[in-house]
Tab-separated table of C-alpha atoms in Angstrom:
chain	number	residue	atom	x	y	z
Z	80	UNK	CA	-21.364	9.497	21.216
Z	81	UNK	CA	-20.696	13.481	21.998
Z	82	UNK	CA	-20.070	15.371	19.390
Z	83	UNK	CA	-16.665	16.503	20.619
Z	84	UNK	CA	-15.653	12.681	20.323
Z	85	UNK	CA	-16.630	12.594	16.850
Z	86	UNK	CA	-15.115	15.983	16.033
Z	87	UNK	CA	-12.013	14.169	17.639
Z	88	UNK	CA	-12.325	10.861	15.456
Z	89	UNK	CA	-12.820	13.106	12.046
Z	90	UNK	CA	-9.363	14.895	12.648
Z	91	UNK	CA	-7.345	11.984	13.843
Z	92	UNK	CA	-8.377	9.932	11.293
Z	93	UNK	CA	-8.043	12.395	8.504
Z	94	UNK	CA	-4.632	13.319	9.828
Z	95	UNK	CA	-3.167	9.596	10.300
Z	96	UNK	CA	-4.143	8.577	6.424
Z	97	UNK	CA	-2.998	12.184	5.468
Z	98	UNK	CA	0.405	11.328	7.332
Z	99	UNK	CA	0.560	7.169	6.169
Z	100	UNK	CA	-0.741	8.944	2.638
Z	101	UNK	CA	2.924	11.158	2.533
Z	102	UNK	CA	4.769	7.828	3.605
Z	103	UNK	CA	3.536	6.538	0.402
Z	104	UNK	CA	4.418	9.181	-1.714
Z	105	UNK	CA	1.216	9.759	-2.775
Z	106	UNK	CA	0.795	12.475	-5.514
Z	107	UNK	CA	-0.091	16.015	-3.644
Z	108	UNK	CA	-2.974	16.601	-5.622
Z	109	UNK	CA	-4.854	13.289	-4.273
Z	110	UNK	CA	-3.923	13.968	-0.657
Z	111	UNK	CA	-6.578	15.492	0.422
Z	112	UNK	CA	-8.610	13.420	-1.467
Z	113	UNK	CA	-6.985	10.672	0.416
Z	114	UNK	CA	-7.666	12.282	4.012
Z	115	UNK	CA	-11.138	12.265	3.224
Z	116	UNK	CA	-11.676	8.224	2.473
Z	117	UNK	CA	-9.707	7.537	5.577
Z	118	UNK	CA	-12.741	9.375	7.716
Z	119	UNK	CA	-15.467	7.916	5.422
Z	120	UNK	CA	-14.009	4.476	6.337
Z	121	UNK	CA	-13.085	5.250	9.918
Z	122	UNK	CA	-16.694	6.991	10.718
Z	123	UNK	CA	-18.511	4.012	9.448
Z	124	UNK	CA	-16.830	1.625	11.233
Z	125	UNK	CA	-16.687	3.801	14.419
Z	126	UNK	CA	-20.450	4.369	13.739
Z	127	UNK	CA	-21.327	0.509	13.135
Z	128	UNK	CA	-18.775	-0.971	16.422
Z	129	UNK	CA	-20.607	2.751	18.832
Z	130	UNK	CA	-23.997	0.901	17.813
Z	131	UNK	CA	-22.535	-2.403	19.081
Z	132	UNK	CA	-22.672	-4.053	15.774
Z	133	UNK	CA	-19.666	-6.662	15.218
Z	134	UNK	CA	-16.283	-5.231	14.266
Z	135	UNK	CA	-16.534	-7.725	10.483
Z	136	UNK	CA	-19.884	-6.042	9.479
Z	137	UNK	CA	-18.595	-2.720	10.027
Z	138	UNK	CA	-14.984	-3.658	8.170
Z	139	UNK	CA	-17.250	-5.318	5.667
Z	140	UNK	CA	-19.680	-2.146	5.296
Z	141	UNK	CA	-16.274	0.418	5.709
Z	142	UNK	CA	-14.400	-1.541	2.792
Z	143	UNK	CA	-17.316	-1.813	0.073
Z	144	UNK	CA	-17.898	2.187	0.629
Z	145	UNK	CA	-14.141	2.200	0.455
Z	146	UNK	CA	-13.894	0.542	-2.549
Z	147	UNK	CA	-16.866	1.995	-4.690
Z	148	UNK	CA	-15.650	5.319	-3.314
Z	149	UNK	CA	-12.271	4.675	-4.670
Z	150	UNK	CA	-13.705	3.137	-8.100
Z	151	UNK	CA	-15.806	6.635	-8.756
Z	152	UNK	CA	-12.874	8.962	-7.639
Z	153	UNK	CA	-10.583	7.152	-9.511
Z	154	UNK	CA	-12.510	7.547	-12.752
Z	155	UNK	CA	-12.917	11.418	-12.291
Z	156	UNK	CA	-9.565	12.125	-10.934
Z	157	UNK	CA	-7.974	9.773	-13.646
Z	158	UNK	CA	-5.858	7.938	-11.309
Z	159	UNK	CA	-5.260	4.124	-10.493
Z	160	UNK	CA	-7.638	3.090	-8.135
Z	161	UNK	CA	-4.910	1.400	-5.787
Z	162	UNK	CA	-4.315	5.480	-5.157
Z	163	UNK	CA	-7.424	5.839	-2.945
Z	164	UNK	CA	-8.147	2.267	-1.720
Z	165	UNK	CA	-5.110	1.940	0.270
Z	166	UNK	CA	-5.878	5.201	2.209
Z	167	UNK	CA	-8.911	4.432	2.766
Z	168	UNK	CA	-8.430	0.962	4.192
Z	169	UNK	CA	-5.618	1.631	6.006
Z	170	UNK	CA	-7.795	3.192	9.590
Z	171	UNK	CA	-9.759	0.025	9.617
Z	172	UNK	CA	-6.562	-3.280	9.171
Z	173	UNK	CA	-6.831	-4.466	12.640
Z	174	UNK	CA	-3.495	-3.160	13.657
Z	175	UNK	CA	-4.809	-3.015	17.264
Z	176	UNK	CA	-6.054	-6.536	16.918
Z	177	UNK	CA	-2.618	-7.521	15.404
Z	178	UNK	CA	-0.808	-5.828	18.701
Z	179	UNK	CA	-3.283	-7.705	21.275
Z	180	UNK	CA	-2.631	-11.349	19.436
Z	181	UNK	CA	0.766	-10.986	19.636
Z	182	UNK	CA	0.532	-9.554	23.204
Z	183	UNK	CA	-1.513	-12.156	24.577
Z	184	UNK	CA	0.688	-14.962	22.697
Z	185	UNK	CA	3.880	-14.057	23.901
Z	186	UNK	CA	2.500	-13.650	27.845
Z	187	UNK	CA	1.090	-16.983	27.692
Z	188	UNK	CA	-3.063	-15.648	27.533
Z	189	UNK	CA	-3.889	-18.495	25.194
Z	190	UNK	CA	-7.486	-17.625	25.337
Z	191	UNK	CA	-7.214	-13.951	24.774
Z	192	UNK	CA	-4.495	-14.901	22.026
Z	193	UNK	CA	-6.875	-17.182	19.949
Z	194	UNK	CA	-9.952	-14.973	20.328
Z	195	UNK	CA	-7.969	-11.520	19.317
Z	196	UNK	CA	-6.263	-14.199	16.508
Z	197	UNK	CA	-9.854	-16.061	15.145
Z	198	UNK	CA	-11.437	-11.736	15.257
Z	199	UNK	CA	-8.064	-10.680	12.779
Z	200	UNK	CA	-8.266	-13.466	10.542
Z	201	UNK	CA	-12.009	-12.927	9.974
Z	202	UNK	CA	-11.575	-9.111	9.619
Z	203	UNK	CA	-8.802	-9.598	6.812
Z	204	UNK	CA	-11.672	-12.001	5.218
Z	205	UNK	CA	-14.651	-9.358	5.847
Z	206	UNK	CA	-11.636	-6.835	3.803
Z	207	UNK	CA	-10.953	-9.018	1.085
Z	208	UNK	CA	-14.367	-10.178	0.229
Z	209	UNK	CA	-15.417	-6.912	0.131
Z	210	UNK	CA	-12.838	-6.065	-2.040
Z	211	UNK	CA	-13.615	-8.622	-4.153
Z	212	UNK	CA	-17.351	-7.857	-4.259
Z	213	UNK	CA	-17.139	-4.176	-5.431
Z	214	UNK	CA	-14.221	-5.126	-8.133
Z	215	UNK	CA	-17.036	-7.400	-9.272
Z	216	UNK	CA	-19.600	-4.570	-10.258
Z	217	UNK	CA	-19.524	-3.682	-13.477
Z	218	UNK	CA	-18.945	0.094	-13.942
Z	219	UNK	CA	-19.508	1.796	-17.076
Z	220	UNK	CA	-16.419	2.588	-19.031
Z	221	UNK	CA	-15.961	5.889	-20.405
Z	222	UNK	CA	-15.319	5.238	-24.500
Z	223	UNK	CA	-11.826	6.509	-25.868
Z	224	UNK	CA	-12.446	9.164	-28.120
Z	225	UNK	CA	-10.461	7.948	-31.397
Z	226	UNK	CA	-8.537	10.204	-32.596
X	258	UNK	CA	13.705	1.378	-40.027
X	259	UNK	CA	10.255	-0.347	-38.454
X	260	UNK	CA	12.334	-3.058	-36.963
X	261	UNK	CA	14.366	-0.232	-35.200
X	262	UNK	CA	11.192	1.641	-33.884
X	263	UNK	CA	9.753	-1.778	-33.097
X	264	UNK	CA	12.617	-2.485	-30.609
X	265	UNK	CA	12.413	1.013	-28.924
X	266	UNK	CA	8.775	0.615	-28.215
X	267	UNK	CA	9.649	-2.792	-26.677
X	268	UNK	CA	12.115	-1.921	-24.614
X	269	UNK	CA	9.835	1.090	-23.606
X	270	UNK	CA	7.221	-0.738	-22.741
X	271	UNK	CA	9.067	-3.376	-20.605
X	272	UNK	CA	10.928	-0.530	-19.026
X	273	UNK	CA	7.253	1.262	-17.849
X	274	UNK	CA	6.458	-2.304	-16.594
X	275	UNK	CA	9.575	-2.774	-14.201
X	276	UNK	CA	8.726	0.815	-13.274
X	277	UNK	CA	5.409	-0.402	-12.190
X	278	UNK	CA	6.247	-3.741	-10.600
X	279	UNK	CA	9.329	-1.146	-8.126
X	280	UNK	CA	6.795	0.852	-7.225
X	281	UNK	CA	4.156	-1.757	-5.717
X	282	UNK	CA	1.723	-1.878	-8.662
X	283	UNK	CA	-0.910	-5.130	-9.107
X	284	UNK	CA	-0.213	-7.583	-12.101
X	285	UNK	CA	-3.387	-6.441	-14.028
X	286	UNK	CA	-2.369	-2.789	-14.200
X	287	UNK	CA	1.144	-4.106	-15.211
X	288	UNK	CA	-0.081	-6.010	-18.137
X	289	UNK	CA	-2.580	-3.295	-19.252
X	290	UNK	CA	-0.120	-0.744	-19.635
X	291	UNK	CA	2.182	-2.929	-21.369
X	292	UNK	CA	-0.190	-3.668	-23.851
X	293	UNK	CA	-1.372	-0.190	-24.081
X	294	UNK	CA	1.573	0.887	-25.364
X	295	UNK	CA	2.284	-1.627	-27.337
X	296	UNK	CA	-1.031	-1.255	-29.157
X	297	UNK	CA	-0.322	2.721	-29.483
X	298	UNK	CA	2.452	1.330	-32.020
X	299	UNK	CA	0.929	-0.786	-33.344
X	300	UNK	CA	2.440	-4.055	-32.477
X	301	UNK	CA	0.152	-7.086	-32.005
X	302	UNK	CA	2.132	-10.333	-32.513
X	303	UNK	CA	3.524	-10.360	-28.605
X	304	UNK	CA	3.538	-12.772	-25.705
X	305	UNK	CA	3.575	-11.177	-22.155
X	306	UNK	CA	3.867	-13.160	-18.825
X	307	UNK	CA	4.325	-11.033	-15.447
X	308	UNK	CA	5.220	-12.344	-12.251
X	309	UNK	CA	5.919	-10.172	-8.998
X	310	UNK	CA	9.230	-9.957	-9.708
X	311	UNK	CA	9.282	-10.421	-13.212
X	312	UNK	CA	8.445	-9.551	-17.108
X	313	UNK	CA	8.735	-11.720	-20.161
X	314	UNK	CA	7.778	-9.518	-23.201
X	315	UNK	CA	8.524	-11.068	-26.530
X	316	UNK	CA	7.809	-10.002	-29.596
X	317	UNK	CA	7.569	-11.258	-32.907
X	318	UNK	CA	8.964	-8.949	-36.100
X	319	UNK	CA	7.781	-10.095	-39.499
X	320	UNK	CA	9.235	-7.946	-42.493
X	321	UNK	CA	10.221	-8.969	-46.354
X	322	UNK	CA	13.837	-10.344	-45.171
X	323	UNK	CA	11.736	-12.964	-42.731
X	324	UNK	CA	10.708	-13.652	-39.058
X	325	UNK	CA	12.626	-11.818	-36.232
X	326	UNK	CA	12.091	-12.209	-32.811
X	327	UNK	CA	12.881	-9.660	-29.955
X	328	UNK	CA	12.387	-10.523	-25.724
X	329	UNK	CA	13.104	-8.729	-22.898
X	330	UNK	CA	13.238	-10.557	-19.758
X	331	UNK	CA	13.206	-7.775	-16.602
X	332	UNK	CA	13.699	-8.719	-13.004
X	333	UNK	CA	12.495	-6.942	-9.963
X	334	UNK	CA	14.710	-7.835	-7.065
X	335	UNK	CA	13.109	-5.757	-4.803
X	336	UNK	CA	10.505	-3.216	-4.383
X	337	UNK	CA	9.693	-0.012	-2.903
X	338	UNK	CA	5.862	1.197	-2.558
X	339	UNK	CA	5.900	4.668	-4.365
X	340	UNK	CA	2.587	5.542	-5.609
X	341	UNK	CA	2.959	8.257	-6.934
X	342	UNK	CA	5.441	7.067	-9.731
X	343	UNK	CA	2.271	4.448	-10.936
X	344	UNK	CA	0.334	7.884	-10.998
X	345	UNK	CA	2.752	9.397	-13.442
X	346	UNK	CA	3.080	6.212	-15.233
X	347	UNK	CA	-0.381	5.891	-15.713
X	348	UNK	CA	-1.187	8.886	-17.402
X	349	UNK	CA	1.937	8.502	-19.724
X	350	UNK	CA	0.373	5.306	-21.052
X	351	UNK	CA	-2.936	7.092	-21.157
X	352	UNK	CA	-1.628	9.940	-23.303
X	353	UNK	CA	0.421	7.101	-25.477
X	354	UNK	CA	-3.064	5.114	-25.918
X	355	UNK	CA	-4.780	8.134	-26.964
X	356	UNK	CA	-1.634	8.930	-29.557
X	357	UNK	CA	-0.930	12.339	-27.922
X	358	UNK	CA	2.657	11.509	-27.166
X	359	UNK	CA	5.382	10.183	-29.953
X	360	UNK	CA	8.296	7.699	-28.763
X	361	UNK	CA	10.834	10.130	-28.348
X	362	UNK	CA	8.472	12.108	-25.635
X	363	UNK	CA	7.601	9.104	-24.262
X	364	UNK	CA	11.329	7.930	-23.363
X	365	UNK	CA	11.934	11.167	-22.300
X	366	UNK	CA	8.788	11.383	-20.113
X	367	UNK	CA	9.714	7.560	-18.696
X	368	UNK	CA	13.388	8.785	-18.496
X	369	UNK	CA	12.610	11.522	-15.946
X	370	UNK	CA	9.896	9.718	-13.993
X	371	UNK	CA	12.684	7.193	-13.113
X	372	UNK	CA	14.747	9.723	-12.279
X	373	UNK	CA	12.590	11.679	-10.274
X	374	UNK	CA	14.216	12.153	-6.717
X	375	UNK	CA	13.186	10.464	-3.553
X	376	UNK	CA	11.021	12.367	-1.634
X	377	UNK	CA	13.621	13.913	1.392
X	378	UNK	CA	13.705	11.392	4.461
X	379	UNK	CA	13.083	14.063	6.795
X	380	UNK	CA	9.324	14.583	5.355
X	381	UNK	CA	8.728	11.024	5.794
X	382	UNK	CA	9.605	10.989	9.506
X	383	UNK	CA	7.311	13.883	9.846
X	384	UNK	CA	4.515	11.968	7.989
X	385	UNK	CA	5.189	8.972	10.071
X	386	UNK	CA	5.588	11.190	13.674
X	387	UNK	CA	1.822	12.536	11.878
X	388	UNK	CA	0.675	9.199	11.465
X	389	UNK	CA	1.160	7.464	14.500
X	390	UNK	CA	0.448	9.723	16.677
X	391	UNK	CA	-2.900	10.625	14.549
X	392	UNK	CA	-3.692	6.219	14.770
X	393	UNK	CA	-2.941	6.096	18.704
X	394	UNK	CA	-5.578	8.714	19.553
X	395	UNK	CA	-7.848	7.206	17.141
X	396	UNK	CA	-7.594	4.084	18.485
X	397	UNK	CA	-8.295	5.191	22.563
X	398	UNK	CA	-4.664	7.191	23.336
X	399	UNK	CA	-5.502	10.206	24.892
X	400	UNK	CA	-3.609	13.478	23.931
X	401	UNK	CA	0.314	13.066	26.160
X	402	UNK	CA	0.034	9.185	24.841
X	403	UNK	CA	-0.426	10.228	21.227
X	404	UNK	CA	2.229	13.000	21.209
X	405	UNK	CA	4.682	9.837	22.581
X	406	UNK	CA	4.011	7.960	19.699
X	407	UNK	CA	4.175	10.916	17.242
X	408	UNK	CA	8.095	11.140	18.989
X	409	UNK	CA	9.385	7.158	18.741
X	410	UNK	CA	7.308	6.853	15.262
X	411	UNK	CA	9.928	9.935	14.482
X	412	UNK	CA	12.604	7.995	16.025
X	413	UNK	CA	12.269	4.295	15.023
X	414	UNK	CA	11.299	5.300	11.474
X	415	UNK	CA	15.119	6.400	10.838
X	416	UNK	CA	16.159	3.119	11.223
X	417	UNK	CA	13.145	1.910	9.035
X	418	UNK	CA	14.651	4.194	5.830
X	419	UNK	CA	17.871	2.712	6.731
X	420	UNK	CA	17.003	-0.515	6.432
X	421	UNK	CA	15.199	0.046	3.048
X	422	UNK	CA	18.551	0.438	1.320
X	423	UNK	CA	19.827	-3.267	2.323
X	424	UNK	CA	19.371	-6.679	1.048
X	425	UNK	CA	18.351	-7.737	4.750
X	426	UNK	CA	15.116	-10.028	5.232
X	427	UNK	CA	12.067	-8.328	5.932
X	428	UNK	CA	11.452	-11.014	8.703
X	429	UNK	CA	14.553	-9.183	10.177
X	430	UNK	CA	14.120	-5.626	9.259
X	431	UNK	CA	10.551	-5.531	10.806
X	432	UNK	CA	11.506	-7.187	13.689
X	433	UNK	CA	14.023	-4.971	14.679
X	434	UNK	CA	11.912	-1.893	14.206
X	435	UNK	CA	9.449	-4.185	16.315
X	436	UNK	CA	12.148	-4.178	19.147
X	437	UNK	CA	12.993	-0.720	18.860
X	438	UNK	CA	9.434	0.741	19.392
X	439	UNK	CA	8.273	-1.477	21.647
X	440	UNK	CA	10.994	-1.235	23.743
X	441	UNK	CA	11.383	2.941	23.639
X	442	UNK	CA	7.006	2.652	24.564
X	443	UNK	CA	7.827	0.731	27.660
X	444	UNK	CA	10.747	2.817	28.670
X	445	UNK	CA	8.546	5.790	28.218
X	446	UNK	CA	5.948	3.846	30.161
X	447	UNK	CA	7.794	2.864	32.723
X	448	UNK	CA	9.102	6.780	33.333
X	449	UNK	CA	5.592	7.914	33.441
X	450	UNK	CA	5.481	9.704	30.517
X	451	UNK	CA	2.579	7.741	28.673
X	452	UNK	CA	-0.396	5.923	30.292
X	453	UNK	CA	-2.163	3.598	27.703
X	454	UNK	CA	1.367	0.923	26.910
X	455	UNK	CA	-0.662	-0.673	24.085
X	456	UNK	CA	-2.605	2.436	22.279
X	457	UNK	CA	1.096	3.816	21.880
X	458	UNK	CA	2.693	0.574	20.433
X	459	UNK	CA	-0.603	0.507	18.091
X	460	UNK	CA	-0.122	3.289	16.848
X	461	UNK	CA	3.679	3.005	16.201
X	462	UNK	CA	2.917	-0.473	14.016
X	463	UNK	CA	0.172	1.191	11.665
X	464	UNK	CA	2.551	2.441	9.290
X	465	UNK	CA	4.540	-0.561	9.137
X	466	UNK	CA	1.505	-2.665	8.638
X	467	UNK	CA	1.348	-3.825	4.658
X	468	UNK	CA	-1.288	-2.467	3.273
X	469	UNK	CA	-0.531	-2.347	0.126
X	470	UNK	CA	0.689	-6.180	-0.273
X	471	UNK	CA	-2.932	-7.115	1.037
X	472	UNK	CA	-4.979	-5.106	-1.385
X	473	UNK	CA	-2.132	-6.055	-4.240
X	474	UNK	CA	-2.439	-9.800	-2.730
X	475	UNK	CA	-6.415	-9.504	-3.045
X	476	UNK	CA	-6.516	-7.655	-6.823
X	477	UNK	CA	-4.356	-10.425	-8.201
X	478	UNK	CA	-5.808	-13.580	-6.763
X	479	UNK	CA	-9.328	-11.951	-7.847
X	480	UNK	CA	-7.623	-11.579	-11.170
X	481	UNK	CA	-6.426	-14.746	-11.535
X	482	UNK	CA	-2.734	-14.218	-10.749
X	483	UNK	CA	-2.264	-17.146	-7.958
X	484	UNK	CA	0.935	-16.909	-7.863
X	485	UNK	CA	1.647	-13.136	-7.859
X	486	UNK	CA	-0.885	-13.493	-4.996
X	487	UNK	CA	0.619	-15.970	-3.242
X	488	UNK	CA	3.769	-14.299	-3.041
X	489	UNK	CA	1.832	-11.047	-2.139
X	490	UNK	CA	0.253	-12.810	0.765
X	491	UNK	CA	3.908	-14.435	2.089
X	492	UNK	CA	5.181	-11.111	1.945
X	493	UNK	CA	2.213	-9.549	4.097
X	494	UNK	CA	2.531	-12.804	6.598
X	495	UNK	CA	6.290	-12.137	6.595
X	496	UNK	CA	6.069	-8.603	7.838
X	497	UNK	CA	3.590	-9.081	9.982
X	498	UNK	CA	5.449	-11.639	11.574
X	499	UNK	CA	8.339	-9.904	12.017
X	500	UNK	CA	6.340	-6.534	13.674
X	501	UNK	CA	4.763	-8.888	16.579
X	502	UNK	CA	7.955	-11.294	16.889
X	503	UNK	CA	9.648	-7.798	17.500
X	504	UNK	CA	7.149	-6.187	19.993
X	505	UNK	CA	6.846	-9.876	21.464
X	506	UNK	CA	9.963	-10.495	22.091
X	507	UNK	CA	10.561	-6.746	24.021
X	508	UNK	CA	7.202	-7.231	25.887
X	509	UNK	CA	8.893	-10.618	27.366
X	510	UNK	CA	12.336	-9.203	27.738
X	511	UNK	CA	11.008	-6.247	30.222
X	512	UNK	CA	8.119	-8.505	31.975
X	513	UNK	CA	10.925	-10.539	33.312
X	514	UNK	CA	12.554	-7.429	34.284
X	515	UNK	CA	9.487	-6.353	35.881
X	516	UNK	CA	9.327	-2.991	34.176
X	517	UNK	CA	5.523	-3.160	32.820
């Protein structure tokens, strides 16, 4: 891992949650906010997979930061939380993994097709257990000042 | 008198809700700011029941001339992920909660976050030319293959805002966009203008992949909303179904024409 390729993977993936962040019509004063969850996620699972640990650990590990990230930013910014967890989750879906199923199905590479398939399915799990985990920590709620 | 205010914070409330639901929102958040506002004015005796593409909010009005009742039923044919209007929504029903807001601002405040205009279609084909072209170097594209994307993500995403404005099944609607990208790749891989086929079609499907109904799918079922879930998860499946049907079907098409 050179440093230019990680100088590389910190501006593309900034940039494609920034763009997939506008798509969204996510408030301007979040965006940036945004950008930077989408390299926190991307550079751990880049990080993780670069250390040839499996792709579900690092979605796994990605999607709790994610998530907690999300949870504390959302309580300071005063913002739903969906605001910064679909940014941030967005470089790691297995898009790619999606594409080579569907390749591999439709030109008759069973194999390939049910390996790429099984490696998605699990992924999505490794996403939504993780989101499921963090939701379940308890975070302390700020008290409503009565007025 | 307070059976006229009543009413208006009903149909307030109910309103914010559909406002929510458009815009791609999860059930719990839906629920909470219903009853957020309802509590603001005071109004406890109430029955809610959300779906994905519904509200039932009714309300019961006791006073000295006897027991009314008052329901709104909303339905949500269809939805359109803007998250930035459940931004402004939530921190109107966070000012209501904390009383800093009466009903008249509030119906004005709802009023002109409905009619807030669309953000201009040519800014969304930019951010979509951004995006793909940002997700095909990230996943392997080099530089030329990345600036190819950024140029059919431009393209195929006109077609994508048309298709937002018709009643046509998603299953459809994907898949076409599917066939479009995939096919203008290959073309532009078969001229020798790209060299990695499948880091530019990757990148042209990220921002058609639904996020948003995954995480919405995963906050309800944790929540306890099966069946908002459920229907969350069809509507992932669907699209996704649709994007590699699409790109399937125009990887076969030009195999047997022996351009790849």
């Amino acid at each position: 891992m050179d440093i230019l390729s990680i100088l590389v993977n910190v501006a593309v993936s900034f940039l494609s949650t920034f763009g997939y962040c506008i798509i969204f019509n996510i408030p301007k004063r979040q965006l940036v906010f945004c950008g930077l969850l989408g390299i926190v996620s991307w550079m751990i699972y880049y990080t993780m997979t670069y250390f040839s640990l499996s792709e579900v650990l690092a979605t796994f590990a990605a999607t709790c930061a994610i998530v907690l990230l999300s949870r504390v930013l959302s309580k300071l910014r005063k913002c739903p939380v969906t605001i910064f967890i679909i940014p941030g989750i967005i470089p790691i879906i297995p898009g790619s993994l999606l594409y080579y199923t569907a390749y591999n199905f439709f030109t008759g590479d069973m194999d390939a097709c049910g390996r790429y398939g099984f490696l998605t399915i699990k992924i999505i799990f490794a996403i939504v257990f993780a989101i499921i985990v963090v939701f379940a920590i308890p975070m302390k709620r700020k008290k409503k000042s009565k007025t | 008198m307070e059976n006229d205010l009543s009413i208006r914070v009903i149909d307030l409330a109910s309103k914010a809700g559909r406002l929510l639901l458009e815009s791609g929102s999860d059930i719990t958040r839906v629920e909470d700011t219903i009853s957020h506002i309802l509590a603001a004015f005071d109004i406890r005796d109430y029955d809610l029941y959300t779906l994905t593409n519904g509200i039932f909010l009714s309300s019961l009005n006791k006073s000295k001339e006897g027991k009314s009742d008052y329901t709104r039923i909303n339905t949500i044919p269809s939805q359109a992920t803007n998250l930035g209007r459940i931004d402004a929504i939530n921190t109107l029903s966070r000012d209501i909660a904390d009383g800093k807001c009466t009903i008249d601002e509030a119906e004005q405040r709802l009023e002109k976050i409905q009619n807030a205009p669309p953000m201009k279609p040519i800014i969304r084909l930019l951010a979509t030319a951004l995006a793909s072209g940002a997700f095909c170097i990230m996943f392997g594209g080099n530089l030329i293959d990345g600036l190819v994307c950024a140029a059919i993500g431009f393209l195929y995403y006109i077609v994508a805002i048309r298709f937002e404005k018709t009643q046509l099944s998603k299953l459809l609607t994907t898949g076409v966009c599917g066939v479009i990208f995939a096919t203008l790749a290959i073309l532009s891989f078969h001229f020798g203008l790209c060299q990695n086929l499948d880091k530019v079609i990757i990148g042209d499907i990220m921002p058609l992949i639904p996020g948003l109904s995954t995480v919405n799918a995963v906050r309800d079922i944790a929540a306890g909303d099966y069946l908002s879930g459920a229907v969350r998860i069809i509507d992932a499946l669907v699209i996704t179904v649709g994007i590699a049907v699409g790109v399937g079907v125009s990887i076969i098409v030009f195999t047997s024409l022996g351009l790849i």
